[in-house]
Coordinates of N, CA and C in Angstrom, one line a residue:
X1 N -19.2 -6.3 7.8 CA -20.0 -6.8 6.7 C -19.1 -7.6 5.7
X2 N -17.9 -7.0 5.4 CA -17.1 -7.7 4.4 C -15.6 -7.1 4.5
X3 N -14.7 -8.0 4.1 CA -13.3 -7.5 4.0 C -13.1 -7.0 2.6
X4 N -12.5 -5.9 2.5 CA -12.1 -5.3 1.2 C -10.6 -5.5 1.1
X5 N -10.2 -6.6 0.4 CA -8.8 -6.9 0.4 C -7.9 -5.9 -0.4
X6 N -8.5 -5.2 -1.3 CA -7.8 -4.2 -2.1 C -8.5 -2.8 -2.0
X7 N -8.7 -2.3 -0.8 CA -9.4 -1.1 -0.6 C -8.7 0.1 -1.2
X8 N -7.4 0.1 -1.0 CA -6.6 1.2 -1.6 C -5.4 0.6 -2.3
X9 N -5.2 0.9 -3.6 CA -4.1 0.4 -4.4 C -3.3 1.7 -4.9
X10 N -2.0 1.7 -4.6 CA -1.2 2.8 -5.1 C 0.0 2.3 -5.8
X11 N -0.1 2.3 -7.2 CA 1.1 1.9 -8.0 C 1.9 3.1 -8.4
X12 N 3.2 3.0 -8.4 CA 4.1 4.1 -8.8 C 5.5 3.5 -9.1
X13 N 6.3 4.4 -9.7 CA 7.7 4.0 -10.0 C 8.5 3.9 -8.7
X14 N 9.6 3.2 -8.8 CA 10.4 3.1 -7.6 C 10.9 4.4 -7.2
X15 N 11.3 5.3 -8.2 CA 11.8 6.6 -7.9 C 10.7 7.4 -7.1
X16 N 9.5 7.3 -7.5 CA 8.4 8.0 -6.8 C 8.3 7.5 -5.4
X17 N 8.3 6.2 -5.2 CA 8.2 5.6 -3.9 C 9.4 6.0 -3.0
X18 N 10.6 6.1 -3.5 CA 11.7 6.5 -2.8 C 11.6 8.0 -2.3
X19 N 11.0 8.8 -3.2 CA 10.8 10.2 -2.8 C 9.7 10.3 -1.8
X20 N 8.6 9.6 -1.9 CA 7.5 9.7 -1.0 C 7.9 9.2 0.4
X21 N 8.6 8.0 0.4 CA 8.9 7.4 1.7 C 10.2 7.9 2.4
X22 N 11.1 8.5 1.6 CA 12.4 8.9 2.1 C 13.3 7.7 2.3
X23 N 13.0 6.6 1.7 CA 13.7 5.3 1.8 C 14.4 5.0 0.5
X24 N 15.5 4.2 0.7 CA 16.2 3.6 -0.5 C 15.6 2.2 -0.7
X25 N 15.2 1.9 -1.9 CA 14.5 0.6 -2.2 C 15.4 -0.1 -3.2
X26 N 16.5 -0.7 -2.8 CA 17.5 -1.3 -3.7 C 17.2 -2.6 -4.3
X27 N 16.2 -3.4 -3.8 CA 16.0 -4.7 -4.4 C 14.5 -5.0 -4.4
X28 N 14.1 -6.0 -5.1 CA 12.7 -6.5 -5.1 C 12.4 -7.1 -3.8
X29 N 11.1 -6.9 -3.4 CA 10.6 -7.5 -2.2 C 9.7 -6.6 -1.4
X30 N 9.4 -7.0 -0.2 CA 8.5 -6.2 0.6 C 9.2 -5.3 1.5
X31 N 8.7 -4.0 1.7 CA 9.4 -3.0 2.6 C 8.3 -2.5 3.5
X32 N 8.7 -2.4 4.8 CA 7.8 -1.8 5.8 C 7.9 -0.3 5.6
X33 N 6.8 0.4 5.4 CA 6.9 1.9 5.3 C 6.1 2.5 6.5
X34 N 6.6 3.7 6.8 CA 6.0 4.4 8.0 C 4.5 4.6 7.8
X35 N 3.7 4.2 8.8 CA 2.3 4.3 8.8 C 1.6 3.4 7.8
X36 N 2.3 2.5 7.2 CA 1.6 1.5 6.3 C 1.1 0.4 7.1
X37 N 0.0 -0.2 6.7 CA -0.6 -1.3 7.3 C -0.1 -2.6 6.8
X38 N 0.4 -2.6 5.6 CA 1.0 -3.8 4.9 C 2.3 -3.4 4.2
X39 N 3.2 -4.3 3.9 CA 4.4 -4.0 3.2 C 4.1 -3.4 1.8
X40 N 5.0 -2.5 1.4 CA 5.1 -2.0 0.0 C 5.8 -3.1 -0.8
X41 N 5.3 -3.5 -1.9 CA 5.9 -4.5 -2.7 C 6.6 -3.9 -3.9
X42 N 8.0 -4.1 -4.0 CA 8.8 -3.5 -5.0 C 9.2 -4.6 -6.0
X43 N 9.1 -4.3 -7.3 CA 9.6 -5.1 -8.4 C 10.6 -4.3 -9.2
X44 N 11.9 -4.6 -9.0 CA 12.9 -3.9 -9.7 C 12.9 -4.1 -11.2
X45 N 12.6 -5.3 -11.6 CA 12.6 -5.6 -13.1 C 11.5 -4.8 -13.8
X46 N 10.4 -4.5 -13.1 CA 9.3 -3.8 -13.7 C 9.4 -2.3 -13.4
X47 N 10.4 -1.9 -12.5 CA 10.5 -0.5 -12.0 C 9.2 0.0 -11.4
X48 N 8.6 -0.8 -10.5 CA 7.4 -0.3 -9.9 C 7.3 -0.8 -8.5
X49 N 6.5 -0.1 -7.7 CA 6.2 -0.4 -6.4 C 4.6 -0.3 -6.3
X50 N 4.1 -1.3 -5.6 CA 2.6 -1.2 -5.4 C 2.3 -1.4 -3.9
X51 N 1.5 -0.5 -3.4 CA 1.0 -0.6 -2.0 C -0.5 -1.0 -2.1
X52 N -0.9 -2.1 -1.5 CA -2.3 -2.6 -1.6 C -2.7 -2.7 -0.1
X53 N -3.6 -1.8 0.3 CA -4.1 -1.8 1.7 C -5.5 -2.4 1.8
X54 N -5.7 -3.3 2.7 CA -7.0 -3.9 2.9 C -7.8 -3.0 3.9
X55 N -9.1 -3.3 4.0 CA -10.0 -2.6 4.9 C -11.1 -3.5 5.3
X56 N -11.8 -3.1 6.3 CA -13.0 -3.9 6.7 C -14.2 -3.0 6.7
X57 N -15.2 -3.4 5.9 CA -16.5 -2.7 5.8 C -17.4 -3.1 7.0
X58 N -17.9 -2.1 7.7 CA -18.7 -2.4 8.9 C -20.0 -1.6 8.8
X59 N -21.0 -2.2 9.4 CA -22.3 -1.5 9.4 C -22.5 -1.0 10.9
X60 N -22.8 0.3 11.0 CA -23.1 0.8 12.3 C -24.6 1.2 12.4
X61 N -25.2 0.8 13.5 CA -26.6 1.2 13.7 C -26.6 2.4 14.6
X62 N -27.4 3.4 14.2 CA -27.6 4.6 15.0 C -28.9 4.5 15.8
X63 N -28.9 4.9 17.0 CA -30.2 4.9 17.8 C -31.0 6.1 17.6

């Protein structure tokens, strides 16, 4: 039916993202995280990371 470009948005501090992912995030940019569909975007100057996952809405017909 439609693409939901921002189906799930998870903003958090870099420290939180490092704890959750078990990764060191030393600079701004995109990071591939385990089981992520898209890169995690890190902004060191703002001390934040944002994961924005898209989704596709579909209609299923039942018989």
